[in-house]
Amino acid sequence: MTYSSNRGFPAGNPIANALVVIVGALTIAASIVLGFFALIVVVSLMLIFAAIIGIRVWWLKRKLQKSPHAGAAASRAQDVIEGEFRVVDSGKPQDGN
């Protein structure tokens, strides 16, 4: 088995070598351009979705602030502790038993 340390182009024809270099360079350039445009599309879609979500959140906040029940519920929530209770010892003597 022979092993060659020649790492050059496999074709011995210089025209074929030049053609391989040109096609390779064009392929790399096309990949870079297509990748750039794909990145632009993805970033644009992300910005559009972020704007839609931001507008929706703003709309809901505005709607909640205009709601007459929102302010009343918030003020009542600060004054009232809701829950159940049971009187264990009232401190008064009981009648009878």
Short mmCIF file of N, CA and C in Angstrom, two decimals:
data_model
loop_
_atom_site.label_atom_id
_atom_site.label_comp_id
_atom_site.label_asym_id
_atom_site.label_seq_id
_atom_site.Cartn_x
_atom_site.Cartn_y
_atom_site.Cartn_z
N MET A 1 0.85 -1.15 0.00
CA MET A 1 0.00 0.00 0.00
C MET A 1 0.91 1.23 0.00
N THR A 2 0.62 2.10 -0.92
CA THR A 2 1.43 3.32 -1.01
C THR A 2 0.64 4.49 -0.46
N TYR A 3 1.31 5.32 0.27
CA TYR A 3 0.70 6.50 0.86
C TYR A 3 1.43 7.70 0.32
N SER A 4 0.64 8.63 -0.21
CA SER A 4 1.22 9.83 -0.78
C SER A 4 0.98 11.00 0.15
N SER A 5 2.00 11.78 0.37
CA SER A 5 1.85 12.95 1.23
C SER A 5 1.46 14.18 0.41
N ASN A 6 1.13 13.99 -0.86
CA ASN A 6 0.71 15.10 -1.71
C ASN A 6 -0.72 15.48 -1.35
N ARG A 7 -0.90 16.64 -0.79
CA ARG A 7 -2.23 17.08 -0.37
C ARG A 7 -2.79 18.12 -1.33
N GLY A 8 -2.33 18.18 -2.50
CA GLY A 8 -2.82 19.13 -3.49
C GLY A 8 -4.11 18.63 -4.11
N PHE A 9 -4.50 19.26 -5.19
CA PHE A 9 -5.71 18.86 -5.89
C PHE A 9 -5.48 17.53 -6.58
N PRO A 10 -6.51 16.68 -6.63
CA PRO A 10 -6.33 15.35 -7.20
C PRO A 10 -6.11 15.38 -8.70
N ALA A 11 -6.67 16.35 -9.39
CA ALA A 11 -6.51 16.38 -10.85
C ALA A 11 -5.16 16.98 -11.20
N GLY A 12 -4.54 16.43 -12.22
CA GLY A 12 -3.26 16.97 -12.66
C GLY A 12 -3.43 18.11 -13.64
N ASN A 13 -4.64 18.34 -14.10
CA ASN A 13 -4.92 19.37 -15.08
C ASN A 13 -5.08 20.72 -14.38
N PRO A 14 -4.30 21.73 -14.75
CA PRO A 14 -4.42 23.04 -14.09
C PRO A 14 -5.75 23.74 -14.38
N ILE A 15 -6.35 23.47 -15.51
CA ILE A 15 -7.65 24.09 -15.82
C ILE A 15 -8.72 23.50 -14.90
N ALA A 16 -8.66 22.19 -14.68
CA ALA A 16 -9.61 21.55 -13.77
C ALA A 16 -9.38 22.05 -12.35
N ASN A 17 -8.16 22.25 -11.96
CA ASN A 17 -7.86 22.79 -10.62
C ASN A 17 -8.42 24.21 -10.47
N ALA A 18 -8.25 25.03 -11.47
CA ALA A 18 -8.78 26.40 -11.42
C ALA A 18 -10.31 26.37 -11.36
N LEU A 19 -10.91 25.45 -12.12
CA LEU A 19 -12.37 25.33 -12.10
C LEU A 19 -12.87 24.90 -10.72
N VAL A 20 -12.17 23.99 -10.07
CA VAL A 20 -12.54 23.55 -8.72
C VAL A 20 -12.44 24.72 -7.74
N VAL A 21 -11.40 25.53 -7.85
CA VAL A 21 -11.23 26.68 -6.96
C VAL A 21 -12.35 27.69 -7.20
N ILE A 22 -12.69 27.97 -8.45
CA ILE A 22 -13.74 28.94 -8.77
C ILE A 22 -15.10 28.45 -8.27
N VAL A 23 -15.42 27.19 -8.54
CA VAL A 23 -16.70 26.64 -8.10
C VAL A 23 -16.76 26.61 -6.56
N GLY A 24 -15.69 26.27 -5.92
CA GLY A 24 -15.65 26.27 -4.45
C GLY A 24 -15.85 27.67 -3.89
N ALA A 25 -15.19 28.66 -4.47
CA ALA A 25 -15.34 30.04 -4.00
C ALA A 25 -16.77 30.53 -4.21
N LEU A 26 -17.36 30.21 -5.37
CA LEU A 26 -18.74 30.61 -5.63
C LEU A 26 -19.71 29.92 -4.66
N THR A 27 -19.46 28.67 -4.34
CA THR A 27 -20.32 27.95 -3.40
C THR A 27 -20.24 28.57 -2.00
N ILE A 28 -19.04 28.89 -1.57
CA ILE A 28 -18.87 29.52 -0.25
C ILE A 28 -19.53 30.89 -0.23
N ALA A 29 -19.36 31.67 -1.29
CA ALA A 29 -19.97 33.01 -1.36
C ALA A 29 -21.50 32.90 -1.35
N ALA A 30 -22.05 31.96 -2.10
CA ALA A 30 -23.50 31.79 -2.14
C ALA A 30 -24.02 31.36 -0.77
N SER A 31 -23.28 30.50 -0.08
CA SER A 31 -23.69 30.06 1.26
C SER A 31 -23.70 31.23 2.24
N ILE A 32 -22.71 32.08 2.15
CA ILE A 32 -22.64 33.24 3.04
C ILE A 32 -23.80 34.20 2.77
N VAL A 33 -24.08 34.46 1.49
CA VAL A 33 -25.17 35.37 1.13
C VAL A 33 -26.51 34.80 1.57
N LEU A 34 -26.76 33.53 1.28
CA LEU A 34 -28.02 32.90 1.68
C LEU A 34 -28.16 32.85 3.20
N GLY A 35 -27.08 32.58 3.90
CA GLY A 35 -27.11 32.58 5.35
C GLY A 35 -27.43 33.95 5.91
N PHE A 36 -26.87 34.98 5.28
CA PHE A 36 -27.14 36.35 5.72
C PHE A 36 -28.62 36.69 5.56
N PHE A 37 -29.19 36.34 4.40
CA PHE A 37 -30.61 36.62 4.18
C PHE A 37 -31.50 35.78 5.08
N ALA A 38 -31.11 34.56 5.36
CA ALA A 38 -31.88 33.73 6.30
C ALA A 38 -31.85 34.36 7.69
N LEU A 39 -30.69 34.87 8.09
CA LEU A 39 -30.58 35.55 9.39
C LEU A 39 -31.48 36.78 9.44
N ILE A 40 -31.51 37.54 8.35
CA ILE A 40 -32.37 38.72 8.30
C ILE A 40 -33.84 38.32 8.44
N VAL A 41 -34.25 37.25 7.77
CA VAL A 41 -35.63 36.79 7.85
C VAL A 41 -35.97 36.36 9.27
N VAL A 42 -35.10 35.59 9.90
CA VAL A 42 -35.37 35.10 11.26
C VAL A 42 -35.43 36.25 12.26
N VAL A 43 -34.51 37.19 12.17
CA VAL A 43 -34.51 38.33 13.09
C VAL A 43 -35.76 39.19 12.85
N SER A 44 -36.15 39.37 11.59
CA SER A 44 -37.36 40.15 11.30
C SER A 44 -38.59 39.49 11.89
N LEU A 45 -38.70 38.18 11.74
CA LEU A 45 -39.84 37.47 12.32
C LEU A 45 -39.86 37.59 13.84
N MET A 46 -38.69 37.50 14.47
CA MET A 46 -38.61 37.64 15.92
C MET A 46 -39.06 39.04 16.35
N LEU A 47 -38.65 40.07 15.61
CA LEU A 47 -39.06 41.44 15.95
C LEU A 47 -40.56 41.63 15.76
N ILE A 48 -41.12 41.04 14.71
CA ILE A 48 -42.56 41.15 14.49
C ILE A 48 -43.33 40.47 15.61
N PHE A 49 -42.91 39.25 16.00
CA PHE A 49 -43.58 38.55 17.09
C PHE A 49 -43.43 39.30 18.41
N ALA A 50 -42.27 39.88 18.66
CA ALA A 50 -42.07 40.65 19.89
C ALA A 50 -42.96 41.88 19.90
N ALA A 51 -43.13 42.52 18.75
CA ALA A 51 -44.01 43.69 18.68
C ALA A 51 -45.46 43.28 18.90
N ILE A 52 -45.87 42.17 18.32
CA ILE A 52 -47.25 41.70 18.51
C ILE A 52 -47.51 41.38 19.98
N ILE A 53 -46.60 40.69 20.62
CA ILE A 53 -46.77 40.35 22.04
C ILE A 53 -46.74 41.61 22.90
N GLY A 54 -45.85 42.54 22.60
CA GLY A 54 -45.79 43.80 23.35
C GLY A 54 -47.06 44.61 23.23
N ILE A 55 -47.61 44.68 22.02
CA ILE A 55 -48.87 45.42 21.81
C ILE A 55 -50.00 44.74 22.56
N ARG A 56 -50.02 43.42 22.54
CA ARG A 56 -51.08 42.68 23.24
C ARG A 56 -51.01 42.91 24.76
N VAL A 57 -49.82 42.87 25.32
CA VAL A 57 -49.65 43.11 26.75
C VAL A 57 -50.06 44.53 27.10
N TRP A 58 -49.65 45.49 26.27
CA TRP A 58 -50.01 46.89 26.50
C TRP A 58 -51.53 47.04 26.44
N TRP A 59 -52.18 46.40 25.47
CA TRP A 59 -53.64 46.48 25.32
C TRP A 59 -54.35 45.92 26.55
N LEU A 60 -53.86 44.76 27.04
CA LEU A 60 -54.50 44.16 28.22
C LEU A 60 -54.30 45.02 29.47
N LYS A 61 -53.12 45.60 29.64
CA LYS A 61 -52.88 46.49 30.79
C LYS A 61 -53.80 47.71 30.73
N ARG A 62 -53.94 48.27 29.56
CA ARG A 62 -54.79 49.44 29.39
C ARG A 62 -56.25 49.08 29.66
N LYS A 63 -56.64 47.91 29.19
CA LYS A 63 -58.02 47.46 29.41
C LYS A 63 -58.29 47.22 30.90
N LEU A 64 -57.31 46.65 31.61
CA LEU A 64 -57.48 46.42 33.05
C LEU A 64 -57.50 47.73 33.83
N GLN A 65 -56.73 48.70 33.42
CA GLN A 65 -56.71 49.98 34.13
C GLN A 65 -58.01 50.75 33.93
N LYS A 66 -58.65 50.59 32.76
CA LYS A 66 -59.90 51.28 32.50
C LYS A 66 -61.09 50.58 33.13
N SER A 67 -60.94 49.34 33.51
CA SER A 67 -62.04 48.57 34.09
C SER A 67 -62.42 49.14 35.44
N PRO A 68 -63.75 49.38 35.68
CA PRO A 68 -64.15 49.95 36.97
C PRO A 68 -63.97 48.97 38.12
N HIS A 69 -64.01 47.70 37.85
CA HIS A 69 -63.87 46.70 38.91
C HIS A 69 -62.42 46.48 39.32
N ALA A 70 -61.49 46.83 38.46
CA ALA A 70 -60.08 46.57 38.78
C ALA A 70 -59.61 47.41 39.96
N GLY A 71 -59.98 48.70 39.99
CA GLY A 71 -59.55 49.56 41.09
C GLY A 71 -60.22 49.20 42.40
N ALA A 72 -61.51 48.86 42.33
CA ALA A 72 -62.24 48.50 43.55
C ALA A 72 -61.73 47.19 44.12
N ALA A 73 -61.46 46.25 43.28
CA ALA A 73 -60.95 44.96 43.76
C ALA A 73 -59.57 45.12 44.37
N ALA A 74 -58.76 45.97 43.81
CA ALA A 74 -57.41 46.17 44.35
C ALA A 74 -57.48 46.85 45.71
N SER A 75 -58.38 47.82 45.88
CA SER A 75 -58.46 48.50 47.18
C SER A 75 -59.07 47.59 48.24
N ARG A 76 -60.06 46.76 47.84
CA ARG A 76 -60.64 45.83 48.80
C ARG A 76 -59.65 44.75 49.21
N ALA A 77 -58.80 44.35 48.31
CA ALA A 77 -57.84 43.28 48.60
C ALA A 77 -56.84 43.73 49.67
N GLN A 78 -56.59 45.01 49.79
CA GLN A 78 -55.66 45.50 50.80
C GLN A 78 -56.31 45.58 52.18
N ASP A 79 -57.64 45.72 52.24
CA ASP A 79 -58.34 45.91 53.51
C ASP A 79 -58.89 44.61 54.10
N VAL A 80 -59.06 43.59 53.31
CA VAL A 80 -59.76 42.39 53.75
C VAL A 80 -58.84 41.19 53.68
N ILE A 81 -58.85 40.41 54.76
CA ILE A 81 -58.17 39.13 54.75
C ILE A 81 -59.26 38.07 54.69
N GLU A 82 -59.27 37.30 53.63
CA GLU A 82 -60.33 36.34 53.44
C GLU A 82 -59.91 34.97 53.96
N GLY A 83 -60.87 34.28 54.64
CA GLY A 83 -60.58 32.95 55.14
C GLY A 83 -61.65 32.50 56.11
N GLU A 84 -61.52 31.30 56.59
CA GLU A 84 -62.47 30.77 57.56
C GLU A 84 -61.82 30.76 58.94
N PHE A 85 -62.66 30.84 59.98
CA PHE A 85 -62.12 30.79 61.33
C PHE A 85 -63.10 30.04 62.23
N ARG A 86 -62.59 29.65 63.38
CA ARG A 86 -63.40 28.97 64.38
C ARG A 86 -62.98 29.52 65.73
N VAL A 87 -63.96 29.91 66.53
CA VAL A 87 -63.68 30.47 67.85
C VAL A 87 -63.38 29.31 68.78
N VAL A 88 -62.19 29.31 69.37
CA VAL A 88 -61.80 28.25 70.28
C VAL A 88 -62.18 28.63 71.70
N ASP A 89 -61.87 29.86 72.12
CA ASP A 89 -62.21 30.32 73.46
C ASP A 89 -62.59 31.78 73.36
N SER A 90 -63.84 32.09 73.72
CA SER A 90 -64.30 33.46 73.59
C SER A 90 -63.92 34.31 74.80
N GLY A 91 -63.54 33.69 75.89
CA GLY A 91 -63.17 34.44 77.09
C GLY A 91 -64.34 34.73 77.99
N LYS A 92 -65.53 34.42 77.58
CA LYS A 92 -66.74 34.64 78.39
C LYS A 92 -67.15 33.32 79.04
N PRO A 93 -67.69 33.39 80.29
CA PRO A 93 -68.17 32.16 80.89
C PRO A 93 -69.43 31.68 80.16
N GLN A 94 -69.52 30.39 80.00
CA GLN A 94 -70.65 29.83 79.28
C GLN A 94 -71.81 29.58 80.25
N ASP A 95 -73.02 29.70 79.76
CA ASP A 95 -74.21 29.44 80.59
C ASP A 95 -74.45 27.95 80.68
N GLY A 96 -74.91 27.50 81.79
CA GLY A 96 -75.32 26.12 81.94
C GLY A 96 -74.14 25.24 82.30
N ASN A 97 -73.66 24.49 81.41
CA ASN A 97 -72.64 23.47 81.69
C ASN A 97 -71.35 24.12 81.95
#
